[in-house]
CSV table of C-alpha atoms in Angstrom, one decimal:
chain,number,residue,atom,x,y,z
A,218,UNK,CA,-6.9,-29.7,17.0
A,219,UNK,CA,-5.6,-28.4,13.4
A,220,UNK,CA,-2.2,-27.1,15.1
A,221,UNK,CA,-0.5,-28.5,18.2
A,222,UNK,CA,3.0,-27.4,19.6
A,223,UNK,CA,5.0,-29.7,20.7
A,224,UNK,CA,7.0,-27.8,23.2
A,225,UNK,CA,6.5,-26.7,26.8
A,226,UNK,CA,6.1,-23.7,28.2
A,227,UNK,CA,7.3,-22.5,31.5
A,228,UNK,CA,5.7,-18.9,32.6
A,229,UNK,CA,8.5,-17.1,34.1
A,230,UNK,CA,7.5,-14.6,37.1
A,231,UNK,CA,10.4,-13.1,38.4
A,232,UNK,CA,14.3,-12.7,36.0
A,233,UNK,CA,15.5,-14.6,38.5
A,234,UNK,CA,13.1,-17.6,37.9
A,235,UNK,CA,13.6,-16.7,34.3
A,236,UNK,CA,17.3,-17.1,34.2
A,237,UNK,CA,17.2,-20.3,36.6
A,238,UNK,CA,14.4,-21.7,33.8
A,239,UNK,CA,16.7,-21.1,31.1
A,240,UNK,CA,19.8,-22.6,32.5
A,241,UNK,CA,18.4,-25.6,33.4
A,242,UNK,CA,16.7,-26.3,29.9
A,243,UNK,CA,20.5,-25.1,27.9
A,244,UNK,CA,20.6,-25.3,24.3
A,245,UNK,CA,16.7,-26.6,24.6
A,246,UNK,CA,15.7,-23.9,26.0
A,247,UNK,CA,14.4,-20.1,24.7
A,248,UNK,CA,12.9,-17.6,25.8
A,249,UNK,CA,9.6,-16.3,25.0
A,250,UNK,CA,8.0,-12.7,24.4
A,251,UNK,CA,5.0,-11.5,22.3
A,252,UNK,CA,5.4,-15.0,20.6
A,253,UNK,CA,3.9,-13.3,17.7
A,254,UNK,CA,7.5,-14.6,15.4
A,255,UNK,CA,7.6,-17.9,17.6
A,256,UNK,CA,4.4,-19.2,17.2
A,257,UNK,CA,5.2,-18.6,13.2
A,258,UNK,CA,8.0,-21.0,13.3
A,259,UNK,CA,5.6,-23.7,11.5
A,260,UNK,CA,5.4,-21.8,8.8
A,261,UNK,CA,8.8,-20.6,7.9
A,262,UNK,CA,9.5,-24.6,8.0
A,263,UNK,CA,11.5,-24.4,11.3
A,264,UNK,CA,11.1,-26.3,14.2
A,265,UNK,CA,10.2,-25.0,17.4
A,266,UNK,CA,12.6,-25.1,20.4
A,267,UNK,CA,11.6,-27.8,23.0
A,268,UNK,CA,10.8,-25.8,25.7
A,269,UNK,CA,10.1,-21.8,25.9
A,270,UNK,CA,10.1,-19.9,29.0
A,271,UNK,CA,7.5,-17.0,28.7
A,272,UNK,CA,9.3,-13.3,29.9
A,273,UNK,CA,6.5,-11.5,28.9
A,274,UNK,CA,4.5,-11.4,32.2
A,275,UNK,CA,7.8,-10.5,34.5
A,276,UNK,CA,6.9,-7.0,35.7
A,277,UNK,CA,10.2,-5.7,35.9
A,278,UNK,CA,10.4,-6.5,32.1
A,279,UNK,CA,7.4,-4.2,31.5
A,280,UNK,CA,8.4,-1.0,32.8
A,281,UNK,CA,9.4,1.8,30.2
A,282,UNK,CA,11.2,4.4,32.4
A,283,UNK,CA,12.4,8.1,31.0
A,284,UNK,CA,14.8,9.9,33.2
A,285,UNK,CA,17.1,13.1,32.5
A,286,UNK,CA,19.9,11.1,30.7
A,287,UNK,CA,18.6,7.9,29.4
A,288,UNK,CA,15.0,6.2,29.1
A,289,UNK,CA,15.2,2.5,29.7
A,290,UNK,CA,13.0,0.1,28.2
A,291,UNK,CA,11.9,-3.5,29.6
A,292,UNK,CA,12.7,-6.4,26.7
A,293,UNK,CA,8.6,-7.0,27.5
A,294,UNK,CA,7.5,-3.5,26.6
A,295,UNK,CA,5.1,-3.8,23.5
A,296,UNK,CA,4.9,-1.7,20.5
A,297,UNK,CA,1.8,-0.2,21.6
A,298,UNK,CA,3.1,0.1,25.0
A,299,UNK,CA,5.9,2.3,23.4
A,300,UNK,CA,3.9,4.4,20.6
A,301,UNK,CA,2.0,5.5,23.9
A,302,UNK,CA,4.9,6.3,26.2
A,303,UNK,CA,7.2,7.7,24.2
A,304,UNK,CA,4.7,9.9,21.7
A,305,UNK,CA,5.6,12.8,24.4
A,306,UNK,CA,9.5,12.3,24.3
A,307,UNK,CA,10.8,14.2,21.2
A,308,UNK,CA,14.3,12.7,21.1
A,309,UNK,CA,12.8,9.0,20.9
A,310,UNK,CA,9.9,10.0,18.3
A,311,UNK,CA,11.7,7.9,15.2
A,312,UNK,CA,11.1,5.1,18.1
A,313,UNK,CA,7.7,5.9,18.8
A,314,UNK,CA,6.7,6.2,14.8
A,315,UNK,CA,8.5,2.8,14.8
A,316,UNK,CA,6.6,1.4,17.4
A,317,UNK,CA,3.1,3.3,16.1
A,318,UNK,CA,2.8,1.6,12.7
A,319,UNK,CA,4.6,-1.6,12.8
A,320,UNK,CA,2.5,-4.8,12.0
A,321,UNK,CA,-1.6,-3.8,12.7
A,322,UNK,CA,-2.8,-3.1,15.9
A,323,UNK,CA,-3.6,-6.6,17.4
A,324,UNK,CA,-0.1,-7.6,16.9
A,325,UNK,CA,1.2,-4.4,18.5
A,326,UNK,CA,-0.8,-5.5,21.7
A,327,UNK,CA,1.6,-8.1,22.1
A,328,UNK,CA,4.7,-7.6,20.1
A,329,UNK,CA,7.7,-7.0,22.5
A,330,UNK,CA,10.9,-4.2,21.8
A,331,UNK,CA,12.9,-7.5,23.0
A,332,UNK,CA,11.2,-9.7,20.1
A,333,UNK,CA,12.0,-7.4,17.6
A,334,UNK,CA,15.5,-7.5,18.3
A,335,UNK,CA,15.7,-11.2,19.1
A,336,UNK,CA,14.1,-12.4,15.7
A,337,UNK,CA,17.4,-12.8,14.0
A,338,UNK,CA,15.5,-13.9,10.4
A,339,UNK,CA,13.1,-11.1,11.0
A,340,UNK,CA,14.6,-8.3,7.9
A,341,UNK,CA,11.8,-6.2,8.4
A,342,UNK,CA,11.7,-5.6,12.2
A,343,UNK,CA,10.9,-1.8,12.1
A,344,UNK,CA,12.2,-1.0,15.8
A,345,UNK,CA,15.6,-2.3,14.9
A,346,UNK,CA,16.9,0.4,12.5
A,347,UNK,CA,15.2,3.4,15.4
A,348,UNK,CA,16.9,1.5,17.5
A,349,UNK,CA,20.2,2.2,15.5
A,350,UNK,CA,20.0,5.9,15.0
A,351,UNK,CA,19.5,6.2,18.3
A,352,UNK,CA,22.5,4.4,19.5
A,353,UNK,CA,20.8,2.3,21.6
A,354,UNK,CA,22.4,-0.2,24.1
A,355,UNK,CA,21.1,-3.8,24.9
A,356,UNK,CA,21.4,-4.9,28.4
A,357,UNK,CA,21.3,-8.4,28.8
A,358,UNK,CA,20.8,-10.4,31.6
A,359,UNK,CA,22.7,-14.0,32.4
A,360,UNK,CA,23.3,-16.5,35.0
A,361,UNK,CA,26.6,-14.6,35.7
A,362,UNK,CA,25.0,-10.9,35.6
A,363,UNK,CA,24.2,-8.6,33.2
A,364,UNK,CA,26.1,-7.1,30.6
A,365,UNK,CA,25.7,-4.2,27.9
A,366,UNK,CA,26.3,-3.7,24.5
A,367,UNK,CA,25.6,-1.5,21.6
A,368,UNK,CA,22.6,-2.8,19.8
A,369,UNK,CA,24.7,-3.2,16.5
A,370,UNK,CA,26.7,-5.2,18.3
A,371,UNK,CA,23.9,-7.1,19.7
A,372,UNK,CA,22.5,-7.7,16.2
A,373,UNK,CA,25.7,-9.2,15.3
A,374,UNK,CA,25.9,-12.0,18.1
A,375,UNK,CA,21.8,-12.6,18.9
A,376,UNK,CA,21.6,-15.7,16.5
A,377,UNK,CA,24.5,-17.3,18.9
A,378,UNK,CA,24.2,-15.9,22.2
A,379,UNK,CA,25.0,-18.7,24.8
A,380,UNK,CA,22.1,-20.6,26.6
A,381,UNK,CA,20.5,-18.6,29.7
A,382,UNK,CA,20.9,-15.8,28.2
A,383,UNK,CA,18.5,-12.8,27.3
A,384,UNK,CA,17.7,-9.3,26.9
A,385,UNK,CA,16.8,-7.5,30.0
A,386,UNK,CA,15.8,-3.7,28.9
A,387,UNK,CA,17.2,-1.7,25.9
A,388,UNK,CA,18.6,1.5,26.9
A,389,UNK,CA,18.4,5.3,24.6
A,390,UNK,CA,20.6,7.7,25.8
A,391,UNK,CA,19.0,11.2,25.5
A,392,UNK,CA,20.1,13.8,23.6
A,393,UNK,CA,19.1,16.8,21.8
A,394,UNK,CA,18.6,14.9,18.6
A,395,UNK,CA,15.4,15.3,15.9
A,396,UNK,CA,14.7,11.7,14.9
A,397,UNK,CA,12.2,10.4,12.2
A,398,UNK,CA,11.4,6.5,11.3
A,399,UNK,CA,10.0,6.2,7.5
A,400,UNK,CA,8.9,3.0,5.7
A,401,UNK,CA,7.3,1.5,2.3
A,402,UNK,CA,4.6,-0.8,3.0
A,403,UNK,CA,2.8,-1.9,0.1
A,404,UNK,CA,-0.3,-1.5,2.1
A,405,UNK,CA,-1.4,0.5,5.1
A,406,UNK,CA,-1.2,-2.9,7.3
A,407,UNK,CA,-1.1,-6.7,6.8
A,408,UNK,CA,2.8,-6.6,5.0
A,409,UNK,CA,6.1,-6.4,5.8
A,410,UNK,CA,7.2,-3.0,4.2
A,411,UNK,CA,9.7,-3.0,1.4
A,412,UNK,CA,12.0,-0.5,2.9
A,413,UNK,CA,12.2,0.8,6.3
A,414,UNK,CA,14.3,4.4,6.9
A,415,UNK,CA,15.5,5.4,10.5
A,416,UNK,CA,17.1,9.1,10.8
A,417,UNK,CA,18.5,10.9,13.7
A,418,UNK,CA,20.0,13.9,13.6
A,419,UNK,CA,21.8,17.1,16.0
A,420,UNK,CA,21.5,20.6,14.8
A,421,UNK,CA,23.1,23.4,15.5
A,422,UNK,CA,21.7,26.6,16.6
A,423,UNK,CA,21.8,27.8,13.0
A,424,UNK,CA,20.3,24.8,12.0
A,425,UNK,CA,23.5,22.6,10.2
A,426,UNK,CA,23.9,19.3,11.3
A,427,UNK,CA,26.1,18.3,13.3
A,428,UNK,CA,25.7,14.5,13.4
A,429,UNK,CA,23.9,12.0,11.7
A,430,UNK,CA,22.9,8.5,12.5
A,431,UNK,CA,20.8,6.8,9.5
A,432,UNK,CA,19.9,3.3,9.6
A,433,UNK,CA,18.2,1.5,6.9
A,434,UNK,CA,15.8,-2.0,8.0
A,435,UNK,CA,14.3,-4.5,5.5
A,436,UNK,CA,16.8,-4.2,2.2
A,437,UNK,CA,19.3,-6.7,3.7
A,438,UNK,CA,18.8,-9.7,5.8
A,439,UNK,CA,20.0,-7.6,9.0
A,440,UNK,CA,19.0,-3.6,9.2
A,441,UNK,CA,22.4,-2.1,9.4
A,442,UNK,CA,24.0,1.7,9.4
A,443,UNK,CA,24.4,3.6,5.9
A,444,UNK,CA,27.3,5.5,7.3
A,445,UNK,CA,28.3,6.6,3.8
A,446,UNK,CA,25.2,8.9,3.3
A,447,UNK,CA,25.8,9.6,7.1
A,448,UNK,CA,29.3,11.8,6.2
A,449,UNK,CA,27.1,13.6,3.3
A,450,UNK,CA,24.6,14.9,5.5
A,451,UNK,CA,27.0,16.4,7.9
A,452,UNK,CA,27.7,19.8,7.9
A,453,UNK,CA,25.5,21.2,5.8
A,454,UNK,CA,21.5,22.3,6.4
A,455,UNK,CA,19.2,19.4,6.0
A,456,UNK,CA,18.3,19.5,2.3
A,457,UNK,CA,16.3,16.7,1.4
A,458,UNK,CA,16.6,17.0,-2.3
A,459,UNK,CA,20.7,16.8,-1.7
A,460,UNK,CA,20.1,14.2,0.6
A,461,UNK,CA,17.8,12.0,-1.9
A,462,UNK,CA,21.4,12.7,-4.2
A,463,UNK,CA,23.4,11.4,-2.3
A,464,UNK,CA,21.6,8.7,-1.7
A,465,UNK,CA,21.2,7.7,-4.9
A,466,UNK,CA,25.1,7.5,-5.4
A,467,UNK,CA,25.5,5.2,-1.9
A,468,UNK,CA,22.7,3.2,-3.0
A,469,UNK,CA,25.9,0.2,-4.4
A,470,UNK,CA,26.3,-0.2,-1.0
A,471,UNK,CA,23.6,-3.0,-0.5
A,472,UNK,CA,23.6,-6.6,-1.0
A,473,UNK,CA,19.7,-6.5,-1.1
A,474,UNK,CA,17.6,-9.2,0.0
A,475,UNK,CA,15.2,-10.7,-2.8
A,476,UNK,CA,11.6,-11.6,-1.0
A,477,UNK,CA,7.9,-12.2,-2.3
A,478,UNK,CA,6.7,-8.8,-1.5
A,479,UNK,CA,9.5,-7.2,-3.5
A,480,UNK,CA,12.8,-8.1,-5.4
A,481,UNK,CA,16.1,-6.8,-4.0
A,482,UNK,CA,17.0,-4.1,-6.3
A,483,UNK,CA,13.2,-2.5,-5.7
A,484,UNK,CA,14.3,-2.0,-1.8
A,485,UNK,CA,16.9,-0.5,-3.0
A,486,UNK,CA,15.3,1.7,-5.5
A,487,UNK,CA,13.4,3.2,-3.5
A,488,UNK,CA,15.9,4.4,-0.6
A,489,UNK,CA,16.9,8.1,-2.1
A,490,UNK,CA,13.1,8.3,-2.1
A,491,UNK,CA,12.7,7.6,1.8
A,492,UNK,CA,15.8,9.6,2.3
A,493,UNK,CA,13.9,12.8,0.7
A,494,UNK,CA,10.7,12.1,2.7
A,495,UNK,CA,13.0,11.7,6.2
A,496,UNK,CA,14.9,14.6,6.0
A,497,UNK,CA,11.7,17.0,4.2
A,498,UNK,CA,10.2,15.8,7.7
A,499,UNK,CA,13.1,16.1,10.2
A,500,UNK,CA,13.0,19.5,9.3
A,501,UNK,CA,9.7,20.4,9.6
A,502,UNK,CA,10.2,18.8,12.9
A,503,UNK,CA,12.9,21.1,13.5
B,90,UNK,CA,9.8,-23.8,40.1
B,91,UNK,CA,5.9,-24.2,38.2
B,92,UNK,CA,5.7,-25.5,34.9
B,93,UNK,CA,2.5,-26.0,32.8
B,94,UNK,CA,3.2,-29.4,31.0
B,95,UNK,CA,0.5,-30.3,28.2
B,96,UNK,CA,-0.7,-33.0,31.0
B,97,UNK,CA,-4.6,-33.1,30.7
B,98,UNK,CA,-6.3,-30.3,33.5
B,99,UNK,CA,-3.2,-28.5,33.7
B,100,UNK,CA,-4.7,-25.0,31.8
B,101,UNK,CA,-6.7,-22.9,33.4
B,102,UNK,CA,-8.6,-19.8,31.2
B,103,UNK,CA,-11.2,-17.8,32.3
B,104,UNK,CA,-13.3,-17.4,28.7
B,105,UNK,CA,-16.2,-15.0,28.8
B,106,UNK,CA,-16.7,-14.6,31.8
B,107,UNK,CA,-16.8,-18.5,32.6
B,108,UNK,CA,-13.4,-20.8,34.3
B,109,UNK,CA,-12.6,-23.2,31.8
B,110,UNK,CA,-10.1,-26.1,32.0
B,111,UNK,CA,-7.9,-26.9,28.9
B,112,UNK,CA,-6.0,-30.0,27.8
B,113,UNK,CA,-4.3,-29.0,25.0
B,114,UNK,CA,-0.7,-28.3,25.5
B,115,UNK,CA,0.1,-24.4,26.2
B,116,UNK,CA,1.9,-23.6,23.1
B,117,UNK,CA,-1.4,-24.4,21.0
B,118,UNK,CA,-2.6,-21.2,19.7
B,119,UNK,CA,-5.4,-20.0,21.7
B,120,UNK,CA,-7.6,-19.6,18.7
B,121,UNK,CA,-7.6,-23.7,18.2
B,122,UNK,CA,-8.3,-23.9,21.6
B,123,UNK,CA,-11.6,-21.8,21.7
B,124,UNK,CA,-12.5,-23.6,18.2
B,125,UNK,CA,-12.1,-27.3,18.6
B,126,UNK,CA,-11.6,-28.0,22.3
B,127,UNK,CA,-14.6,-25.4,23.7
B,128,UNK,CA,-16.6,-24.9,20.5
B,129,UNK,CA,-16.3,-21.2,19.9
B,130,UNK,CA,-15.9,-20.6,16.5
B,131,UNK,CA,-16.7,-17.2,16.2
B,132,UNK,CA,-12.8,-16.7,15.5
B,133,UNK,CA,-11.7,-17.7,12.5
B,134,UNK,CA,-8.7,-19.2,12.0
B,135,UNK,CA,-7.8,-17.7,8.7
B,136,UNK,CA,-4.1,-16.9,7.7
B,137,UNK,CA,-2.5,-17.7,11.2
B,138,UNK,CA,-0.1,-15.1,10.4
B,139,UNK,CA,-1.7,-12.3,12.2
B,140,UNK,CA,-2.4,-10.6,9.5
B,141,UNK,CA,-5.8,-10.7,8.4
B,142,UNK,CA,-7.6,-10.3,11.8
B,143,UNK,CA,-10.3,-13.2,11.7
B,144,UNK,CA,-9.1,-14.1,14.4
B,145,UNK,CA,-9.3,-11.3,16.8
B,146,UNK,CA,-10.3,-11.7,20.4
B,147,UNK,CA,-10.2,-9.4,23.4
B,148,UNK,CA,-7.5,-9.9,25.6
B,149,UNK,CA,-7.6,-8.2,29.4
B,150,UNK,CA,-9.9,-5.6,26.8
B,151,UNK,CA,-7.2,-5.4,24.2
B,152,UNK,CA,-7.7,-7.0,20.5
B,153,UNK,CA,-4.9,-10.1,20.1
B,154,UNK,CA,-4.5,-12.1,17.1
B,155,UNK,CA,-5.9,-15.3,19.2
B,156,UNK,CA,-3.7,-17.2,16.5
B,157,UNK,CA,-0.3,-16.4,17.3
B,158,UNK,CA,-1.1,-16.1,21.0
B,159,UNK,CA,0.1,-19.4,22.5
B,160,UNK,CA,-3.4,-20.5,25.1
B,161,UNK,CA,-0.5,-20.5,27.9
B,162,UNK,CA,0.0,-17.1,28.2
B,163,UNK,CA,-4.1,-16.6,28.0
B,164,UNK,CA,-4.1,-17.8,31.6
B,165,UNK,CA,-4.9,-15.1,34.2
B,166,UNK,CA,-5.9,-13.0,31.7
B,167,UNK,CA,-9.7,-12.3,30.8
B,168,UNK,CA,-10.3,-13.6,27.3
B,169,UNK,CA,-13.0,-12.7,25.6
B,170,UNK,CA,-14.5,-13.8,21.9
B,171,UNK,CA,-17.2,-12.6,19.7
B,172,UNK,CA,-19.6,-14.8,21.2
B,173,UNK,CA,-19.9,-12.6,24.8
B,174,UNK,CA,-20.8,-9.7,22.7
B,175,UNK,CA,-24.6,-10.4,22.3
B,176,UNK,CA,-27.2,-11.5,25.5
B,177,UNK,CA,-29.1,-14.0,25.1
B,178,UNK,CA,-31.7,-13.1,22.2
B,179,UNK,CA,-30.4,-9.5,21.7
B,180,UNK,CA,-27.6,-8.7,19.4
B,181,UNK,CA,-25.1,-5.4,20.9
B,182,UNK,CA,-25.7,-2.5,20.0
B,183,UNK,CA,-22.7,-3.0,17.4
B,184,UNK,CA,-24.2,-5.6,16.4
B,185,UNK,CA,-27.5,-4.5,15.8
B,186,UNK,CA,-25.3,-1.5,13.9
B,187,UNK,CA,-23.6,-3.4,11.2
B,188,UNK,CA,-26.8,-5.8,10.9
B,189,UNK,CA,-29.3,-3.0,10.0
B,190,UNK,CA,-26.8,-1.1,7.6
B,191,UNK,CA,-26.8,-4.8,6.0
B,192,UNK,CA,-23.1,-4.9,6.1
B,193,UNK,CA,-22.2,-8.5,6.9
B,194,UNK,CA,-22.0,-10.6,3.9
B,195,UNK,CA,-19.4,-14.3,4.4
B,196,UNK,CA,-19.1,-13.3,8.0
B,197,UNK,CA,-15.1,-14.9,7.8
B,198,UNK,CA,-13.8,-11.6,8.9
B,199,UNK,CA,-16.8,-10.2,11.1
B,200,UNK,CA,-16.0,-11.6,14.3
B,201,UNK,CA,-12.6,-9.9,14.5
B,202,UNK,CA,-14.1,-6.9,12.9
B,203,UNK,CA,-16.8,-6.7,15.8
B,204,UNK,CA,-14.2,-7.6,18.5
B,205,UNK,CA,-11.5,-4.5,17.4
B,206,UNK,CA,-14.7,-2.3,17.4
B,207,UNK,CA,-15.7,-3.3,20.5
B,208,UNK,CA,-11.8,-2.7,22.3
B,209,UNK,CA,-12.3,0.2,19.6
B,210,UNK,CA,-15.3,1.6,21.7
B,211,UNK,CA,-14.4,0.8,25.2
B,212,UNK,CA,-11.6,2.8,25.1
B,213,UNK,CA,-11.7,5.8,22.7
B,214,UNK,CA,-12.6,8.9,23.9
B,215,UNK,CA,-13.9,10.8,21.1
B,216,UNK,CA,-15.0,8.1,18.4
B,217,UNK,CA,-14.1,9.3,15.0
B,218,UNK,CA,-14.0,7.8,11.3
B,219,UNK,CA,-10.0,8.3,10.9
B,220,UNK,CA,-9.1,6.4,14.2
B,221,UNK,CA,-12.0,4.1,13.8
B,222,UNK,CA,-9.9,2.8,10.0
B,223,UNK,CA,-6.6,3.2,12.1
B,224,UNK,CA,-8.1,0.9,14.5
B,225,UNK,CA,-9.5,-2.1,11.6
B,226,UNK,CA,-6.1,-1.5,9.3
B,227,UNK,CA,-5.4,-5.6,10.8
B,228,UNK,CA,-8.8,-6.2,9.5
B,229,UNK,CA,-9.2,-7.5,6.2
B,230,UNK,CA,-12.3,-7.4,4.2
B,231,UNK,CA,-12.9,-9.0,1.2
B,232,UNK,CA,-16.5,-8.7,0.6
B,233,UNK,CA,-18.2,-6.0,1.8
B,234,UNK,CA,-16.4,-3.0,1.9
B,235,UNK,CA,-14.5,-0.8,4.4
B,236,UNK,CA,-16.6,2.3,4.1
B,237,UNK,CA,-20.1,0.3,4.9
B,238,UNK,CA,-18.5,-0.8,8.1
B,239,UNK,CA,-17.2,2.2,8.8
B,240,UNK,CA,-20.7,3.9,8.4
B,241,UNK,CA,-22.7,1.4,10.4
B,242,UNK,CA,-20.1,1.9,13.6
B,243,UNK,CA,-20.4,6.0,12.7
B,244,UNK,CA,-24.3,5.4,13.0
B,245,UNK,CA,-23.5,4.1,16.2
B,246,UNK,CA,-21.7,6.7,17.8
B,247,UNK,CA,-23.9,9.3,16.4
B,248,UNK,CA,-27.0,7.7,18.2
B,249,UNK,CA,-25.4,8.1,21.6
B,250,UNK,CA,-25.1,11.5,20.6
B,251,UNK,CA,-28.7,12.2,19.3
B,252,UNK,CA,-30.7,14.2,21.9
């Protein structure tokens, strides 16, 4: 056998069972999704937990649900699970792009909305920054019951969130917004894209915006809000070339991650472009 | 509570059609699994990144990348590799495809080529060049050339369609 893992696994069928598995194990203990970032813990030199407990097969952590005020997503719907069910629900599309071209298609069979948010040294998760336009909300699930936060906030406590605990279903509040998720791979597939650009916007009937969410995935080690360019783009028309402007003067504003696909100041380069291609196709979309 | 330990007989798979017991501790990647412990090595275990596709098998009907799927969360689920695509003597039809429009050359990437084509197949409605890339952008070639590939499934679909 040319690779063995060492830990166990424990196939969760029910959150209850999931939440009684991870208790018992504590700190040795994880939980387990997609396992598409797991199973690659080998090769960023880390060492795998002792014992997983797989989520991924609990149904009530597979069902994507879209009512009148809020769609709610299970922490075990996958990427191509989501590019299908959302492609119909035009305040979610940035999510559904998201979901549509992350990774290849094999990996979007398996590849959970609760992985991508749970892979703290992940820079390049591409549901993350959606997820922020959108002001999403995490619901977690514990021993003591469940509690929910604001995804940013969520992305600011996952790498120390207490034993037991786990995401149960992300929730999107609707809203008349036009949303739009852009990205520079350096391929079509097989890479993690140098830049990732979430937008999400509210118009008004004369077609001015009236707020603006953008969220920007990949330049630094944690996709984050660009709430400076966010002020620019508000009251005014959605003009991507003033847009790509302004932009360019916010682009100081990030510490920029060096990585082998592409050096730090290149992800940041190319942001005024991504800007220009978001807004040029928000408002088409609009 | 039920916990699969990596205790010998603990893993059961259903492979192709056929039960099969596993040893090997659930966490292995499934793809070592059907290479060294049942002798299927029409996956290739290339990159183990999930990346470059070699690796593909069908999963419930679905293509996975067979190396980042850990053989524990195979169980209950129908897996099936590029060795249940041909019967006995005779090659698919696929098969047959990309055989007589002399497009396999190394053969590293073929099986998972062949598997997304087959999930590719089974579940489009209208088979078409543009989805057909969309569905093999996981798949890298290094040899042979996506167009040739993409012509020999084409062929294909337009011999269903001859009168």
């Amino acid at each position: 056998m040319s690779t063995t893992a060492e830990g166990r696994l424990y196939v969760a069928r029910t959150v209850h069972d999931a939440v009684a598995a991870l208790s018992d194990r504590g700190p040795e203990g994880a939980p387990l999704a997609g396992a598409t970032w797991i199973m690659r813990t080998p090769l960023r030199q880390e060492q795998h937990k002792p014992f997983y407990v797989a989520i991924s097969k609990i149904e009530a952590l597979r069902q994507l649900t879209v009512h009148d005020r809020e769609i709610s997503i299970g922490a075990c719907v996958t990427h191509a699970e989501l590019a299908s069910q959302l492609s119909s629900v035009p305040d979610c599309r940035a999510l559904a792009l998201a979901a549509s071209n992350a990774a290849n298609p094999a990996i979007r069979q398996v590849a959970t909305i609760g992985g991508n948010l749970c892979a703290a040294n992940f820079a390049a998760a591409d549901l993350v920054p959606a997820l922020l336009c959108l002001d999403a909300e995490i619901e977690l699930e514990a021993s003591g019951g469940t509690e929910r936060i604001a995804v940013s906030r969520f992305l600011d406590i996952r790498a120390s969130l207490k034993p037991g605990h786990f995401v149960r279903r992300v929730i999107v509040a609707r809203a008349p917004r036009h949303s739009v998720h852009v990205r520079l791979p350096l391929r079509k597939a097989g890479d993690y894209p140098v830049a990732i650009l979430s937008l999400a916007v509210t118009l008004d009937a004369s077609g001015i915006v009236n707020s603006a969410k953008v969220a920007v995935g990949s330049v630094e080690l944690t996709a984050r809000r660009w709430q400076e360019l966010e002020a620019d783009l508000i009251n005014r028309p959605l003009d991507p070339q003033h847009a790509a402007d302004k932009a360019e003067s916010h682009c100081g504003a990030f510490q920029a991650r060096d990585g082998v696909e592409a050096p730090g100041w290149y992800r940041v380069k190319v942001l005024p472009s991504l800007v220009r291609k978001a807004v040029r196709a928000l408002r088409e979309q609009a | 509570m039920r916990v699969q330990t990596a205790n010998p007989m603990s893993l059961h798979l259903k492979i192709n059609g056929e039960d099969r017991v596993s040893i090997s501790d659930p966490l292995t990647p499934l793809v070592d699994v059907l290479r060294d412990e049942f002798f299927l090595t029409g996956a290739k275990v290339v990159c183990r990144e999930g990346f470059c596709g070699a690796c593909i098998v069908l999963l419930d009907g679905r293509p996975v990348v067979s190396c980042l799927m850990p053989a524990g969360m195979a169980a209950d689920c129908d897996v099936r590799t590029v060795e249940s695509l041909a019967s006995g003597d005779g090659l698919s039809p696929l098969q047959r495809a990309l055989e007589q429009h002399d497009v396999v050359q190394c053969g590293m990437c073929f099986p998972g080529i062949l598997m997304s084509l087959t999930s590719y197949f089974e579940h489009a409605h209208s088979p078409n060049r543009e989805d057909m890339k969309a569905a093999l952008v996981g798949n890298i070639c290094r040899c042979t050339g996506y167009e040739r590939i993409l012509d020999a499934a084409l062929s294909l679909v337009q011999s269903f369609e001859a009168p």
